[in-house]
mmCIF file of C-alpha atoms and ligand atoms in Angstrom:
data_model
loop_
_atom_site.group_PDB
_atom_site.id
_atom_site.type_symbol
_atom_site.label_atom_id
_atom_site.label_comp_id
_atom_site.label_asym_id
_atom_site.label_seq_id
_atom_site.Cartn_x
_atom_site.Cartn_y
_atom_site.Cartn_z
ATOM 1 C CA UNK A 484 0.000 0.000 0.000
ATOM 2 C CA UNK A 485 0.849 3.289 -0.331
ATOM 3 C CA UNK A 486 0.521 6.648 1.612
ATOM 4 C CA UNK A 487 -0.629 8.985 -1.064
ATOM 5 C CA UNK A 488 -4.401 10.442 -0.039
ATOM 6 C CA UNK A 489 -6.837 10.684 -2.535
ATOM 7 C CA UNK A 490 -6.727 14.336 -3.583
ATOM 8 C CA UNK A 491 -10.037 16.687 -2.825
ATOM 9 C CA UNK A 492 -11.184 18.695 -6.581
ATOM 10 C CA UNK A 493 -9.776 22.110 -5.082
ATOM 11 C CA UNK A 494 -6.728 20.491 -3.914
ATOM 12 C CA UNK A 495 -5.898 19.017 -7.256
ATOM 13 C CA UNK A 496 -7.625 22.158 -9.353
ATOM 14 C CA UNK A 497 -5.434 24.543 -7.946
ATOM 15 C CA UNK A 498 -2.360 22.590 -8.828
ATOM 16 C CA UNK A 499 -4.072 22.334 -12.550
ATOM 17 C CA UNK A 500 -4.702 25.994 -12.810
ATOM 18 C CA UNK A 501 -1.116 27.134 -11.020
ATOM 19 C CA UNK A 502 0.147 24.738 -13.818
ATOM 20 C CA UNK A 503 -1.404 26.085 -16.907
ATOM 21 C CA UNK A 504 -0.520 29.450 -15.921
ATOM 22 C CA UNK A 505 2.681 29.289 -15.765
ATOM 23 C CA UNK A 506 2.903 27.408 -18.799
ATOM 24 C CA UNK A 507 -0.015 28.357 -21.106
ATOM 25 C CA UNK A 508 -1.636 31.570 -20.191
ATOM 26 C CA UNK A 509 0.171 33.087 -23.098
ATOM 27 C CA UNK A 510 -3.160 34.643 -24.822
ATOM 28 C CA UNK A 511 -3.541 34.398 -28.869
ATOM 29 C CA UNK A 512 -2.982 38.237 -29.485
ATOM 30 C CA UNK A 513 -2.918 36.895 -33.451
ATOM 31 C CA UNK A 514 -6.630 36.674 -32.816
ATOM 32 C CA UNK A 515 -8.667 39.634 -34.290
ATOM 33 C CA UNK A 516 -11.715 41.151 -32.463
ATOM 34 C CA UNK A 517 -13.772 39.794 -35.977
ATOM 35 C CA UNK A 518 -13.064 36.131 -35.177
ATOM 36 C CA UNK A 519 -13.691 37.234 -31.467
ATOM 37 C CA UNK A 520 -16.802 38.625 -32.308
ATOM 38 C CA UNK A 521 -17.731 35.966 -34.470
ATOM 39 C CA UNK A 522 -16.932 32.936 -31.971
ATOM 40 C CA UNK A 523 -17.980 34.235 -28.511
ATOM 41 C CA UNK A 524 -21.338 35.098 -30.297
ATOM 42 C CA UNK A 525 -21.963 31.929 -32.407
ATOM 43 C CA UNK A 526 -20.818 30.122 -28.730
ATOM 44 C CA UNK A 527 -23.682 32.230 -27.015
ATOM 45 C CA UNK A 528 -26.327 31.747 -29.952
ATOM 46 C CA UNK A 529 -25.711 27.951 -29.141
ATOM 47 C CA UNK A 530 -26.640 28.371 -25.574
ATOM 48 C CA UNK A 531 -29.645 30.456 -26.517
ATOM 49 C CA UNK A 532 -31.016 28.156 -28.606
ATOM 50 C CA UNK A 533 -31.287 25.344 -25.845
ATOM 51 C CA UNK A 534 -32.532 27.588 -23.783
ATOM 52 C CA UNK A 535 -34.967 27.853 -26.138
ATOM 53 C CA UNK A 536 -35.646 24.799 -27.247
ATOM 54 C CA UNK A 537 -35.954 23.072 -23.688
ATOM 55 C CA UNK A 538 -37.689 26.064 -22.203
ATOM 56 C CA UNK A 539 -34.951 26.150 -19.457
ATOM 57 C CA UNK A 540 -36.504 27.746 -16.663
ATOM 58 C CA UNK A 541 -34.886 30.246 -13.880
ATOM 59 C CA UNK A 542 -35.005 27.872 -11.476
ATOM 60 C CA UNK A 543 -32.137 25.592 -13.858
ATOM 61 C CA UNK A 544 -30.420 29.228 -15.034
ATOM 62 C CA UNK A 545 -29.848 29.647 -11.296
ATOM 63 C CA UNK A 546 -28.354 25.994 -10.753
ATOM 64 C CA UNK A 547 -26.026 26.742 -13.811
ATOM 65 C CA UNK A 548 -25.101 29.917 -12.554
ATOM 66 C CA UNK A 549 -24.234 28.577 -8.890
ATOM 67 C CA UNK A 550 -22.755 25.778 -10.908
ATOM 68 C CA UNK A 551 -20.102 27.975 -12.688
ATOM 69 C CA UNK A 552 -19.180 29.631 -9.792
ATOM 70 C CA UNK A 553 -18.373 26.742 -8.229
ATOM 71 C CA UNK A 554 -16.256 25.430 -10.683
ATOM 72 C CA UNK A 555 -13.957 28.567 -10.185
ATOM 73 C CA UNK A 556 -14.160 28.704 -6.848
ATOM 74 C CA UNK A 557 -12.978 24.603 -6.596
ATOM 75 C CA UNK A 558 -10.626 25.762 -9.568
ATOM 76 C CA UNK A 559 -11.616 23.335 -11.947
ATOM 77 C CA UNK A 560 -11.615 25.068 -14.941
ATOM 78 C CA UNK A 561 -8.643 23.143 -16.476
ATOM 79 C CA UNK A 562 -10.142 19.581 -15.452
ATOM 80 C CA UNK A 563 -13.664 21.041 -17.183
ATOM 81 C CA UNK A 564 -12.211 22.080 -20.112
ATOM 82 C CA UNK A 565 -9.731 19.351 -21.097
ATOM 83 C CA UNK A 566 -12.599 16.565 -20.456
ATOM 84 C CA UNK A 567 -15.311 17.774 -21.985
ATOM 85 C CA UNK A 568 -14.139 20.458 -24.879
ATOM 86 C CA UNK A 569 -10.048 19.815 -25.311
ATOM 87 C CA UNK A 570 -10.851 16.221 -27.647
ATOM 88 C CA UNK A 571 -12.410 18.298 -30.323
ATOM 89 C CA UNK A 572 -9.836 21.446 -30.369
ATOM 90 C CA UNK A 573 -6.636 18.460 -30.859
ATOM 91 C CA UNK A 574 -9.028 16.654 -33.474
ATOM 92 C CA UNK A 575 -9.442 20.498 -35.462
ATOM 93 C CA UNK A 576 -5.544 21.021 -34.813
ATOM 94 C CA UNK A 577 -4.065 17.390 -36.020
ATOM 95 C CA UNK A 578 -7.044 16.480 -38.904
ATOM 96 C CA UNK A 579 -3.917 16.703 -41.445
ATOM 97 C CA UNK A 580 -1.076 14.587 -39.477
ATOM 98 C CA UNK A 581 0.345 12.142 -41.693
ATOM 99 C CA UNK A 582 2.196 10.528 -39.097
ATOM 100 C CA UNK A 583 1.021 9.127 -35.434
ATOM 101 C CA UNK A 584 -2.460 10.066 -34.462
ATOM 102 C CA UNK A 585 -2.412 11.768 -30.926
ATOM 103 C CA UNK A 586 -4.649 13.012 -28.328
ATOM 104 C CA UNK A 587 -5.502 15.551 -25.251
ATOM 105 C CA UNK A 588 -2.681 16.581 -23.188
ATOM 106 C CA UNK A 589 -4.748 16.615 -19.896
ATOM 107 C CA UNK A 590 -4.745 19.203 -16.897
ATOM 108 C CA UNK A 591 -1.458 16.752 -15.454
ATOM 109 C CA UNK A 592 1.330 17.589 -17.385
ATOM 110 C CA UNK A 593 4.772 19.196 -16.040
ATOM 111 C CA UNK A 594 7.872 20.493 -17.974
ATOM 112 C CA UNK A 595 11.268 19.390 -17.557
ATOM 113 C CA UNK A 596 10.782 15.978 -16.246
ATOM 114 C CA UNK A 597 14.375 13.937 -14.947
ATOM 115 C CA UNK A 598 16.154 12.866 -17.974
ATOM 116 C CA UNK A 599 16.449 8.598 -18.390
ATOM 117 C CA UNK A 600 18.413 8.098 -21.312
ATOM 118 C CA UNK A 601 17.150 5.864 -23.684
ATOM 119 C CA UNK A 602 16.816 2.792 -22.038
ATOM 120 C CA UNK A 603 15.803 3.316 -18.363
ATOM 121 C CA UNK A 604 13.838 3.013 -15.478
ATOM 122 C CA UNK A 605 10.808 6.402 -14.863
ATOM 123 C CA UNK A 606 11.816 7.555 -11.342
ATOM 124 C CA UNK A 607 9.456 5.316 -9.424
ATOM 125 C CA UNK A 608 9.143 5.107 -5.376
ATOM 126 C CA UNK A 609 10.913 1.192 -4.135
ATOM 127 C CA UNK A 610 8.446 -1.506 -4.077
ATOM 128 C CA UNK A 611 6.389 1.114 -6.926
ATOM 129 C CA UNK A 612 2.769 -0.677 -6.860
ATOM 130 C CA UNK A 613 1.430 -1.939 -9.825
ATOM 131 C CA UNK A 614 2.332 -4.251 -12.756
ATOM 132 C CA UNK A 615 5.723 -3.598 -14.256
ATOM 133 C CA UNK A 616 5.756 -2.720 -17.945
ATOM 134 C CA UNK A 617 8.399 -2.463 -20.447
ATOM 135 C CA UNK A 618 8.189 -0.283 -23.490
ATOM 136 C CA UNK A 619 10.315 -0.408 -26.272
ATOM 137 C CA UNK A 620 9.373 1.628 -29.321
ATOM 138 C CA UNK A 621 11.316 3.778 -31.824
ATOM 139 C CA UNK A 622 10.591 7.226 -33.517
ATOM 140 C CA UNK A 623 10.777 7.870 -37.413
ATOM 141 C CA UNK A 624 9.577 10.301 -39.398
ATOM 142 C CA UNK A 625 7.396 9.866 -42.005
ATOM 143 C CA UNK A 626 9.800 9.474 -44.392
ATOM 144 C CA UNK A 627 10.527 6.703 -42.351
ATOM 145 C CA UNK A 628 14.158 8.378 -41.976
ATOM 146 C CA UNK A 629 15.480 7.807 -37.785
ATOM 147 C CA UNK A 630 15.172 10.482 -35.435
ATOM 148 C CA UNK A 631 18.138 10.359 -33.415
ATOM 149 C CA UNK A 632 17.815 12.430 -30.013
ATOM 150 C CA UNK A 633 14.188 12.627 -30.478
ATOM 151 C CA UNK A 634 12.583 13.235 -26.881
ATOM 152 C CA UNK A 635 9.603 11.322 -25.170
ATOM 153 C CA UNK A 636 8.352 12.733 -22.173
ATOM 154 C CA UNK A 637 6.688 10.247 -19.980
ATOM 155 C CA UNK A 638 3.852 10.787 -17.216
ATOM 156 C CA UNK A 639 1.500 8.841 -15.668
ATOM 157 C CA UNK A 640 -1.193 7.409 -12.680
ATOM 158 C CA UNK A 641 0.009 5.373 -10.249
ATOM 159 C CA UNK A 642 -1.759 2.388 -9.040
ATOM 160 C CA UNK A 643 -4.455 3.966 -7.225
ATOM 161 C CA UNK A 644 -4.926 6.350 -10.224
ATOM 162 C CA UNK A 645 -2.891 9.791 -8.665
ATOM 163 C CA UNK A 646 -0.280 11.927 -10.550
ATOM 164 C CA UNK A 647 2.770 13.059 -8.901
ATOM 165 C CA UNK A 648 2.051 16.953 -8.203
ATOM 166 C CA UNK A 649 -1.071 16.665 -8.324
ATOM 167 C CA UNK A 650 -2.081 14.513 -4.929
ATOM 168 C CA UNK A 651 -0.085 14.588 -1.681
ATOM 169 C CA UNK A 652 2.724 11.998 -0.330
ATOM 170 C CA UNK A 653 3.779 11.528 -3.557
ATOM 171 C CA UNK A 654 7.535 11.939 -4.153
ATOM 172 C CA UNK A 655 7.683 14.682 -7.250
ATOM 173 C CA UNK A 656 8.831 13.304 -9.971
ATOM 174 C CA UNK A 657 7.118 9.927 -9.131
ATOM 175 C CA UNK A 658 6.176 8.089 -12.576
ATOM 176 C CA UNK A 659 7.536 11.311 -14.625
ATOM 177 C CA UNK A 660 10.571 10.729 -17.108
ATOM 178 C CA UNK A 661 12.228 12.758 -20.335
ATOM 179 C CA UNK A 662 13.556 9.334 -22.263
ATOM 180 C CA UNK A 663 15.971 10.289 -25.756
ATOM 181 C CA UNK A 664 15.984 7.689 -28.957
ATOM 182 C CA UNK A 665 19.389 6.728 -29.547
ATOM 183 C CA UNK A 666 21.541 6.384 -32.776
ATOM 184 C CA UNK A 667 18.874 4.198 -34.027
ATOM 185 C CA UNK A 668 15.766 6.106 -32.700
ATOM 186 C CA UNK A 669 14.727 3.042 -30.115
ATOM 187 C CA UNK A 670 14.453 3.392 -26.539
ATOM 188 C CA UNK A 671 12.908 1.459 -23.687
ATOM 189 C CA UNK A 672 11.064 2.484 -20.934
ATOM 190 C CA UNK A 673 10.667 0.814 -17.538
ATOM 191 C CA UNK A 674 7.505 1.725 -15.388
ATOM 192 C CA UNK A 675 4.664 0.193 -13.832
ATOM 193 C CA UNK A 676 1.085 -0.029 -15.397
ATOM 194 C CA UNK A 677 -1.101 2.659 -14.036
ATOM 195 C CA UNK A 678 -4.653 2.583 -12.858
ATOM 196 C CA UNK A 679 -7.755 4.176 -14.597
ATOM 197 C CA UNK A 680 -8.179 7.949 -13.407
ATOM 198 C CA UNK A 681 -11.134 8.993 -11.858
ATOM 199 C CA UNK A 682 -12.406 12.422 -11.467
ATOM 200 C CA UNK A 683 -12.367 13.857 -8.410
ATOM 201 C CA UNK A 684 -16.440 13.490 -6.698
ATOM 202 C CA UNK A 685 -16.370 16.462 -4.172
ATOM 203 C CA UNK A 686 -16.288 19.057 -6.882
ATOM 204 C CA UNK A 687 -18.398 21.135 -9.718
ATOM 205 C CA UNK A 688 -17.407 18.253 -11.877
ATOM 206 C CA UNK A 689 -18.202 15.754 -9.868
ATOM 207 C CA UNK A 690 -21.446 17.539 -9.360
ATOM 208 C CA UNK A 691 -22.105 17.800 -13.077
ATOM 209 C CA UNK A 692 -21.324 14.138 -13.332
ATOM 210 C CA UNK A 693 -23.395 12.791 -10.813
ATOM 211 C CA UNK A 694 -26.289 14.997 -11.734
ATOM 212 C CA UNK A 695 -26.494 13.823 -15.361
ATOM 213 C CA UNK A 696 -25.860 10.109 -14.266
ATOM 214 C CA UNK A 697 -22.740 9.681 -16.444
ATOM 215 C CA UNK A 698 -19.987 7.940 -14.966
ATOM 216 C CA UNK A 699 -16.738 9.669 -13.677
ATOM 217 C CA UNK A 700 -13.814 7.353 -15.409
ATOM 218 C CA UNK A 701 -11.021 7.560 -17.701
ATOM 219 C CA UNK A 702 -9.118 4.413 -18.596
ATOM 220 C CA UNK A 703 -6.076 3.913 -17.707
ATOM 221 C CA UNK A 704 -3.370 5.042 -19.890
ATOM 222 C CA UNK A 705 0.083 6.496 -20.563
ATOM 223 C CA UNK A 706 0.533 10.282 -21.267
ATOM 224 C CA UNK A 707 3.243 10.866 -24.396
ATOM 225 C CA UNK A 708 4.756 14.051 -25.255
ATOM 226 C CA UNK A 709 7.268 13.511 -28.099
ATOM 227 C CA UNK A 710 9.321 15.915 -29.827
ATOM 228 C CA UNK A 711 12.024 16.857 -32.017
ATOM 229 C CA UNK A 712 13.667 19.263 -33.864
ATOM 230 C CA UNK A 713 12.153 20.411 -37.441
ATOM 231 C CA UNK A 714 8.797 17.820 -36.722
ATOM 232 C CA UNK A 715 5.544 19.004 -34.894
ATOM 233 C CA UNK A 716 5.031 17.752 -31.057
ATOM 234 C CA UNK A 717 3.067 14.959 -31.305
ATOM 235 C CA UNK A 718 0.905 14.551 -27.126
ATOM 236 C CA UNK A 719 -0.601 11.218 -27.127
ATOM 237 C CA UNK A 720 -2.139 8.773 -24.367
ATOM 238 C CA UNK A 721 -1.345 4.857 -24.699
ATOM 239 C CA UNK A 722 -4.338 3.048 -23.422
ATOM 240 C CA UNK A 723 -4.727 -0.804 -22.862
ATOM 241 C CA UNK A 724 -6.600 -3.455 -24.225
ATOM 242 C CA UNK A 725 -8.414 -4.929 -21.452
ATOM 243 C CA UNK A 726 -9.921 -1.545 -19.913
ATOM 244 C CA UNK A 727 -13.806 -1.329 -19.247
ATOM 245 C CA UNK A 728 -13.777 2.637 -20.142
ATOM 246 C CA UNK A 729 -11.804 2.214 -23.691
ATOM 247 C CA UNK A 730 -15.489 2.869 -25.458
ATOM 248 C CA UNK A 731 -17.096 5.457 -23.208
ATOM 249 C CA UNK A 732 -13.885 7.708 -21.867
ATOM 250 C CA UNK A 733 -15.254 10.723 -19.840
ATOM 251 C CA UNK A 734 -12.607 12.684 -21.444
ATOM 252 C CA UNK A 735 -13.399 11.173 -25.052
ATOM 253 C CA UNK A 736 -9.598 10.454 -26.001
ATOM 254 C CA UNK A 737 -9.175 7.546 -26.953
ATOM 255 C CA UNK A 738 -8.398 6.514 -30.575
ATOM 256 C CA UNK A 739 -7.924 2.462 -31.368
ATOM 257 C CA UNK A 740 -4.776 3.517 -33.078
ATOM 258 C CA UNK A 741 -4.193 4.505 -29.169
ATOM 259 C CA UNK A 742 -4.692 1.097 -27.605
ATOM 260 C CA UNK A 743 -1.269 -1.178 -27.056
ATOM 261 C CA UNK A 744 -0.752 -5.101 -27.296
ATOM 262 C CA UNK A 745 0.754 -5.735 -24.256
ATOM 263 C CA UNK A 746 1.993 -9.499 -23.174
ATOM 264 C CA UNK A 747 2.484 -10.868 -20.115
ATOM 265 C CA UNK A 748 5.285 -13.025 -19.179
ATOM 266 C CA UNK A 749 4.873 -16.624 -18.654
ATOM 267 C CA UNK A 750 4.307 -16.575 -14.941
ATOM 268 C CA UNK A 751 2.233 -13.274 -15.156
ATOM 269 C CA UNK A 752 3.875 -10.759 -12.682
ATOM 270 C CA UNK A 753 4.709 -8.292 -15.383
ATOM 271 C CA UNK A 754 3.970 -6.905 -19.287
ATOM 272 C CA UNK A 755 6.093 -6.163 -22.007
ATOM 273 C CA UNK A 756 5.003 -3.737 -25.110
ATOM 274 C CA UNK A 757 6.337 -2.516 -28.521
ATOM 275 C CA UNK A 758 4.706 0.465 -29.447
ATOM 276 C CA UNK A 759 6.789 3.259 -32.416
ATOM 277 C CA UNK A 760 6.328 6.602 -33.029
ATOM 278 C CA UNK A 761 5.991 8.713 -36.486
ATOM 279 C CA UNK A 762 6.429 12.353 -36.540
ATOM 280 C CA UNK A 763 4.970 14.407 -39.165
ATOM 281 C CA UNK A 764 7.797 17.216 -40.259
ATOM 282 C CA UNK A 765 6.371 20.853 -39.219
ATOM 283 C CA UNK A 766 5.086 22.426 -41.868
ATOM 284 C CA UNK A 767 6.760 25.535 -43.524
HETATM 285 C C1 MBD B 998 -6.584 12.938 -16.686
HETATM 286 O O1 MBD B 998 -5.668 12.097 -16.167
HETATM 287 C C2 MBD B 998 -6.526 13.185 -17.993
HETATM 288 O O2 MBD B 998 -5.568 12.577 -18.690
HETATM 289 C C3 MBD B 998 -7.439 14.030 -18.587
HETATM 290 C C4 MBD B 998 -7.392 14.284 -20.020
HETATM 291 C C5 MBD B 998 -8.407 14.635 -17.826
HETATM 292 C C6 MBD B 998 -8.463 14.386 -16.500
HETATM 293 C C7 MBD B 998 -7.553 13.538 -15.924
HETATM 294 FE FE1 FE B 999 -4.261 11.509 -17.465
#
């Protein structure tokens, strides 16, 4: 067992939100006030017209609006957002990716994980819980030319489902690693198989989710950000075969192109898996 404690929706939010501004908030000043005029009011047209249609009444207006403030207030506008809206905004930006398909980034991610090498263990606490896994893979491009140095930045759920940074008693790099292809653009990854992710029940999401009935699950899976010079950043999630929430994701990220083939050694205490990369080259 471990000592980690599940985290509460503010608790985890905040981290989210600290997170994303320090890494994201950057604005799109390219943007002109005629798109921004055009979006924000096509975006409130859309909520007029279920309004509308479904005669919404104050009494639900008011629930909304208490709703909203709550989900600042519990700060979690990042875990809203990249659950329920972020799937279709990486679908718009990668529809002409010749290379691998990808998906949502998540609210978890952190910069300038410890570097591994290209074959090595993800910093992992001793006696790490879960199955061990090892990954070996290689990254091309689609010219199917090597990618020597290419960088994959690994993060992931521990066995109870909680992300280092993001949940207490968790050492900080825990299940976090930067690996880098060698001459031959393989490398192989050592970690342990994480646990599907839950979102958190004590908040506005949690709220939203119990209120409509729909479950609260992602599956299980391995966040991917790999990069290299002259080639677009391709952020993908690794998900695995024998997960009960590979067809109805919360989050709606998961692609079968996504899903690994993992095998199990004869006596069954841990997995291997072969899974490659292809880079698209960034466009001009
Ligand atoms: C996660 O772990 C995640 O990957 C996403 C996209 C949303 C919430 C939690
Ligand atoms: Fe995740």
């Amino acid at each position: 067992m471990t000592t980690s404690i599940r985290p509460t929706a503010a608790e985890s939010g905040a981290g989210a939100t600290a997170r994303f501004k320090t890494d994201k908030s950057v604005g799109a000043a390219g943007t002109s006030s005629d798109r921004v005029d055009q979006l924000a009011r096509e975006v409130i047209e859309a909520v007029h017209a279920t309004i509308r249609k479904h005669k919404v009444t104050y009494a639900e207006y008011n629930a909304v609006k208490a709703w909203l403030i709550k989900m600042g207030e519990s700060s979690e506008w990042p875990l809203f957002l990249d659950v329920w809206i972020e799937h279709v905004v990486e679908q718009v930006a990668t529809e002409n990716r010749k290379g691998n398909k990808g998906t949502i980034e998540g609210p978890y991610y952190v910069p300038d994980s410890p570097e591994c090498g290209s074959h090595g263990v993800v910093p992992m606490r001793e006696n790490e819980p879960g199955t061990p896994l090892t990954w070996t893979g290689r990254i091309t491009s689609t010219d199917g030319s090597v990618i020597e140095g290419a960088k994959l930045e690994l993060w992931h759920a521990d066995d109870d489902g909680l992300y280092s940074q993001f949940a207490s008693g968790i050492p900080e790099w825990n299940l976090r690693g930067t690996f880098t292809a060698d001459t031959e653009g393989r490398f192989e990854i050592r970690t342990v198989r994480p646990a599907p992710y839950q979102i958190p029940t004590d908040g506005a999401c949690g709220q939203l989710i119990s209120a409509a009935g729909w479950h609260a699950w992602r599956p299980a899976h391995l966040h991917v950000k790999v990069s290299a010079p002259g080639h677009e950043l391709l952020t993908a999630q690794l998900y695995f075969p024998d997960d009960v929430h590979n067809d109805d994701d919360i989050a709606s990220a998961v692609k079968p192109e996504l899903i690994l083939d993992p095998q199990t050694s004869q006596d069954g205490s841990s997995q291997t898996v072969s899974y490659d990369f292809v880079l698209d080259p960034a466009s001009a």
